[in-house]
Coordinates of N, CA and C in Angstrom, one line a residue:
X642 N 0.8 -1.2 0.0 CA 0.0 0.0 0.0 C 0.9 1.2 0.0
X643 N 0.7 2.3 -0.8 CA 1.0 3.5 -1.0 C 0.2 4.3 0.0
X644 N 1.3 5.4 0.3 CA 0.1 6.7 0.9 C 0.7 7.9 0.0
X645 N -0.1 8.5 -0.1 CA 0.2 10.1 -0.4 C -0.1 11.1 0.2
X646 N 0.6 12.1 0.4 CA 0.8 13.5 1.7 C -1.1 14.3 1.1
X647 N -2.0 14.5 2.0 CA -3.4 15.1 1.7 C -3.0 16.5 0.9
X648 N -1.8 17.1 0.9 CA -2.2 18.4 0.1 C -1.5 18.2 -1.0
X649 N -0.6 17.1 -1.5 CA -0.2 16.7 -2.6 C -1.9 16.1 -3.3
X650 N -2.5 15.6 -2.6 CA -3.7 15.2 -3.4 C -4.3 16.1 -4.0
X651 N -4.4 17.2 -3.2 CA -5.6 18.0 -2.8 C -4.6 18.8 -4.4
X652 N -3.9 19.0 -4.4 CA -2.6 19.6 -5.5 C -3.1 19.2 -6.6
X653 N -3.2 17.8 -7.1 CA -3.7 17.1 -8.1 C -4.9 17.0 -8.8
X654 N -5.5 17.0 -7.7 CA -7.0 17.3 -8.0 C -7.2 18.5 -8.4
X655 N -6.9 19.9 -8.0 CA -7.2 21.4 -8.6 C -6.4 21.6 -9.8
X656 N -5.4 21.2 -10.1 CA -5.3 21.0 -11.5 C -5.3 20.4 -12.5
X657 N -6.2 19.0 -12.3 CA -6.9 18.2 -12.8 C -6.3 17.7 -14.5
X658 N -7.2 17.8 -14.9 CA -7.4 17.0 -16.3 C -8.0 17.7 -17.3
X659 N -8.5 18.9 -17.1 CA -8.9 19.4 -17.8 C -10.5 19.8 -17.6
X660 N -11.1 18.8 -17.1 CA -12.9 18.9 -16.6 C -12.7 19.7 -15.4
X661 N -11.8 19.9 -14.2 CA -12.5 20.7 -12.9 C -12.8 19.4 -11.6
X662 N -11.8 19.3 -11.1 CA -12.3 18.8 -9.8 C -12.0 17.6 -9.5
X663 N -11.4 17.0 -10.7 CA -10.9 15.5 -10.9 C -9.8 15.7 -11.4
X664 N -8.4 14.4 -10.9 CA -7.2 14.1 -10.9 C -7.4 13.1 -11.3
X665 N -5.9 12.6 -11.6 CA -5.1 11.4 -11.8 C -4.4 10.3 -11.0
X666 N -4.8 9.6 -10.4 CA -4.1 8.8 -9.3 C -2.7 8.3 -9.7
X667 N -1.7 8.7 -9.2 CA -0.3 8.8 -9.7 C 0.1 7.4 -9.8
X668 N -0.3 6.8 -8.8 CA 0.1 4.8 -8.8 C -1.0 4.6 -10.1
X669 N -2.1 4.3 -10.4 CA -2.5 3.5 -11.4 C -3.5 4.4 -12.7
X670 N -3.3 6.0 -12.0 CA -4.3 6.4 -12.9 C -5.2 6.8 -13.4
X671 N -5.9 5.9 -12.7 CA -7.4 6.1 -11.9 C -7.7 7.2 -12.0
X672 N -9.3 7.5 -12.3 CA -9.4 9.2 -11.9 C -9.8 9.6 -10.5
X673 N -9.5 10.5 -9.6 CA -9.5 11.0 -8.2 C -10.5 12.3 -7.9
X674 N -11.5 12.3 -7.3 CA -11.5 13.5 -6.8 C -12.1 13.7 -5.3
X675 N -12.5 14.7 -4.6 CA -13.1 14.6 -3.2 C -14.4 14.7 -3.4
X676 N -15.0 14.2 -2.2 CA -16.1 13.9 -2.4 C -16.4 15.6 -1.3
X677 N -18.2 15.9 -1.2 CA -18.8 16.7 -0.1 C -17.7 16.7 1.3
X678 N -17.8 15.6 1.6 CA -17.2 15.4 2.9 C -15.5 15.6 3.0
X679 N -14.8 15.7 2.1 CA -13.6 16.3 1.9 C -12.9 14.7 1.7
X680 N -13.4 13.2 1.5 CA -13.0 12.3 1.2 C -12.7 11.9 -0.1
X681 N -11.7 11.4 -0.4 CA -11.0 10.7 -1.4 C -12.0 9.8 -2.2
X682 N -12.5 9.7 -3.5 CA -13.1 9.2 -4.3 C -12.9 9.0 -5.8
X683 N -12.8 7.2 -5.9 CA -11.9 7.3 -6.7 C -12.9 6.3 -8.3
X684 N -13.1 6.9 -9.4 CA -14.4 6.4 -10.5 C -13.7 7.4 -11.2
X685 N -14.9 7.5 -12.2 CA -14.9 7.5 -13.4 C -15.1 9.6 -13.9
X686 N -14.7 10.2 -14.9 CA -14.4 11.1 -15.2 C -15.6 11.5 -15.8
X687 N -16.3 12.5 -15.5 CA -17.7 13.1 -16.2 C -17.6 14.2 -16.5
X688 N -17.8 14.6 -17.2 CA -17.6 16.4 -18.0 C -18.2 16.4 -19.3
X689 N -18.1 18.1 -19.4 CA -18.8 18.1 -20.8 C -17.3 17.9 -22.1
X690 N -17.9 17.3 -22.8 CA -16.8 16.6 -24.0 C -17.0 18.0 -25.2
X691 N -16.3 18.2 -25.2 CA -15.3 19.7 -26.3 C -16.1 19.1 -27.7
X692 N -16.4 18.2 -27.9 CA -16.6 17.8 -30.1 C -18.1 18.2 -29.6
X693 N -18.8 17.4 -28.9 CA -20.7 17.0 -29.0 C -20.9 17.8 -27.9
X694 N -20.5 18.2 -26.8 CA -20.7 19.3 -25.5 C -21.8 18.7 -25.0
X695 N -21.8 17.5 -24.5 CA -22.7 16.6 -24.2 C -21.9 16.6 -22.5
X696 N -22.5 16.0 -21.6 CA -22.4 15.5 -20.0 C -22.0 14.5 -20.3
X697 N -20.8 13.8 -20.2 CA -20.6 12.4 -21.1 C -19.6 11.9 -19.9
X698 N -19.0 10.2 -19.8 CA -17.9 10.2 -19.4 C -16.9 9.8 -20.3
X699 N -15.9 11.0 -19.5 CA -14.7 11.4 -20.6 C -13.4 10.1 -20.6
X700 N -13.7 9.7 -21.9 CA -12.5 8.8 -22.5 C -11.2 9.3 -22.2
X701 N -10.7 9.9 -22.7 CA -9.3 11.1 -23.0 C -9.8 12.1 -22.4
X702 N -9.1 12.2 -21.3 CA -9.0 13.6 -20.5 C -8.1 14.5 -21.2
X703 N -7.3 14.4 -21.7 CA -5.8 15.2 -21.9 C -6.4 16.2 -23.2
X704 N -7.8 15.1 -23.9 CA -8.0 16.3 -25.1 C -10.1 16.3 -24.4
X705 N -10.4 16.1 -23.6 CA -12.1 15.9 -23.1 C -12.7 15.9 -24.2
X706 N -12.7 14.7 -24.6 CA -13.5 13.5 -25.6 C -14.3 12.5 -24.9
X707 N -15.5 12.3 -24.9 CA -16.2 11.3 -24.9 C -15.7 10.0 -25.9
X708 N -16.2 8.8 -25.1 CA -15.6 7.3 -26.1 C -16.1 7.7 -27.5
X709 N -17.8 7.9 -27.8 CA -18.0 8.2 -29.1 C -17.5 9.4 -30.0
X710 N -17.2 10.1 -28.9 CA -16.2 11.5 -30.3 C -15.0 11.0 -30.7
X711 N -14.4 10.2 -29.3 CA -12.8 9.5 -29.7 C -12.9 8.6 -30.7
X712 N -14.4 7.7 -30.7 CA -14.2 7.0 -32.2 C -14.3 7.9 -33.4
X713 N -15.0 8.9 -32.9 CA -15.5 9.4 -34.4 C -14.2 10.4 -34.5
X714 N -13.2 10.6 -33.7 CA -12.0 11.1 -34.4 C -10.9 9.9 -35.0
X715 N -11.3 9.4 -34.9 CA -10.4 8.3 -35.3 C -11.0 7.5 -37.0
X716 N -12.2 7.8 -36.8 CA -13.0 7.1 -38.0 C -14.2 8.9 -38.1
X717 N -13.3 9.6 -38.8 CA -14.4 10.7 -39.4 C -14.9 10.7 -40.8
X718 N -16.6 10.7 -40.9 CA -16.9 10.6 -42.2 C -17.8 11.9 -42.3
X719 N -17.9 11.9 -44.0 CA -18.8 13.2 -44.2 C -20.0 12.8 -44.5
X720 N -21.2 14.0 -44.1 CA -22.7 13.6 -43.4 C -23.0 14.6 -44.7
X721 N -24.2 14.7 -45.3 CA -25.2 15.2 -46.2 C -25.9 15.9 -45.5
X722 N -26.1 17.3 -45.5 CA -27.3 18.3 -44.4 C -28.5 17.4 -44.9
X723 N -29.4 17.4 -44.4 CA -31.1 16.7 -44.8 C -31.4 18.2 -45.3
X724 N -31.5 19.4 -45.2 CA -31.8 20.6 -45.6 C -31.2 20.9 -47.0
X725 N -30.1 21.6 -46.7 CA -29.4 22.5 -47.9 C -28.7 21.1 -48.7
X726 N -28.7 19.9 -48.4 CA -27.8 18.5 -49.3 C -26.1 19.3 -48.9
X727 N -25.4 19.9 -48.7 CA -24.4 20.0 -48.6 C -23.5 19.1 -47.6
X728 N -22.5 18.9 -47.6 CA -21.9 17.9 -47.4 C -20.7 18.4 -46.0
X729 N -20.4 18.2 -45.1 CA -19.3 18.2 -44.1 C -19.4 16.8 -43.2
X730 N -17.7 17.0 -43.0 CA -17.0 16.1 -41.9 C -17.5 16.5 -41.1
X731 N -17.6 15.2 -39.6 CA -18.5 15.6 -38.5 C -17.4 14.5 -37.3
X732 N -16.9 14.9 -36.7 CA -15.8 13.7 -35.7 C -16.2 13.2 -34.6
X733 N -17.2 12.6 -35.4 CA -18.4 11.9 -33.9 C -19.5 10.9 -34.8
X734 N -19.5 9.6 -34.0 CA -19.8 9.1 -35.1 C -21.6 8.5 -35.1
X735 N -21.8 10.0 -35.8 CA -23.1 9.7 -36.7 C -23.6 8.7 -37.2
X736 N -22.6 7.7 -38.0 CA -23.4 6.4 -38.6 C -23.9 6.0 -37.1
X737 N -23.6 5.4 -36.2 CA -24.4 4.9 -35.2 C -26.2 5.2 -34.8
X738 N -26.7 6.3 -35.6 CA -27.5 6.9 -35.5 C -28.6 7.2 -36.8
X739 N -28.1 6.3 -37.8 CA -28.9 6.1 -39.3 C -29.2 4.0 -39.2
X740 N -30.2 4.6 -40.1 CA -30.9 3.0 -40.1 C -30.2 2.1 -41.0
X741 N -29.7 3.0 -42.2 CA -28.8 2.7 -43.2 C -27.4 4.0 -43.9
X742 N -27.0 3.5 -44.4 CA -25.9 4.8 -45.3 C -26.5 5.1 -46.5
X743 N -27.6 4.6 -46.9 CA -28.4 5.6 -47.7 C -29.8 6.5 -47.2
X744 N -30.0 6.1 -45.8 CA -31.1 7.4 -45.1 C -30.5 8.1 -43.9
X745 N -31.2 9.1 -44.0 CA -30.6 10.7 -43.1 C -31.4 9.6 -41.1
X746 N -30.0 9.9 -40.0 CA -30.3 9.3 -38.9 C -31.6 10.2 -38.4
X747 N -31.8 9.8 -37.0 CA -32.6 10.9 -36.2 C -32.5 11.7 -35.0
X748 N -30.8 11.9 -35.3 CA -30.5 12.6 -34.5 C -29.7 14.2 -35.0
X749 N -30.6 15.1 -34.2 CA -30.0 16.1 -34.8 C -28.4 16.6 -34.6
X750 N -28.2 17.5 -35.6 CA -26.3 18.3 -35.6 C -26.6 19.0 -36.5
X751 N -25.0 20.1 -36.2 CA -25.3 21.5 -36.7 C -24.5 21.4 -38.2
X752 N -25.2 22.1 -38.9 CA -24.6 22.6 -40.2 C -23.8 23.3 -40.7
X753 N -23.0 23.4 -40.6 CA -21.4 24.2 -40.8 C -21.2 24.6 -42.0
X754 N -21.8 24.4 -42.8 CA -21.6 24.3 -44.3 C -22.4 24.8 -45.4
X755 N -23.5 25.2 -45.0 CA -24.1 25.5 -45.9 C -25.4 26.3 -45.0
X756 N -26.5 25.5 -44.5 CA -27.8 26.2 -43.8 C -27.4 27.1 -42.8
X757 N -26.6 26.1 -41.8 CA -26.5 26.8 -40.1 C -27.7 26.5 -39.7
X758 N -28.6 25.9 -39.9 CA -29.5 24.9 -39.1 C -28.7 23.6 -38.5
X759 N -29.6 23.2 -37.2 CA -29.6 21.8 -37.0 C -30.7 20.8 -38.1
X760 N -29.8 19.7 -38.8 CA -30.4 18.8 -39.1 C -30.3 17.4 -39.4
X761 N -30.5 16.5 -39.8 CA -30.5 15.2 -39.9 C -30.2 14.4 -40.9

């Protein structure tokens, strides 16, 4: 068993990861933060994610991506507006959310390209 000095923690935790309030547990990694009661609590990383600005739990702290933006940066494809037909990359992955790759999903996102509506 390891210990660590409480204001080295307390250190780690306020400059965090990037989300606010959560650290890195230096032995394994883990994400750290205090609980109400000023106790050590040690799970999973929740924030809002930078691509989809969703409440998500964050995959990659170092860039605050959710698992599905981290896939969809890794596998980015281009989406068709349902409105204007114009065409943009989107780094989050939309196919997950069409019935097929020839019909528009039902989830809405923004149009960068052409309308500036949300569409599908």
């Amino acid at each position: 068993s390891v210990q660590y000095c409480v204001e080295c923690v307390h250190i780690i935790i306020e400059r965090g990861i990037g989300i606010g309030g959560i650290g890195r547990c230096p032995t394994c990694a883990g994400f750290i933060s205090l609980s109400p009661e000023g106790g050590l609590v040690v799970g999973n990383a929740v924030g809002r994610c930078i691509m989809c600005c969703q409440q998500r739990e964050i995959a990659d702290p170092r860039m605050c991506l959710c698992g599905l933006c981290l896939l969809g940066r890794s596998f980015t494809f281009r989406y068709e507006c349902s409105r204007c037909h114009r065409v943009q990359r989107i780094p989050h992955p939309m196919w997950t959310y069409q019935p097929s790759p020839s019909e528009f999903g039902s989830t809405s996102w923004a149009c960068h390209v052409g309308c500036g509506d949300y569409t599908f």
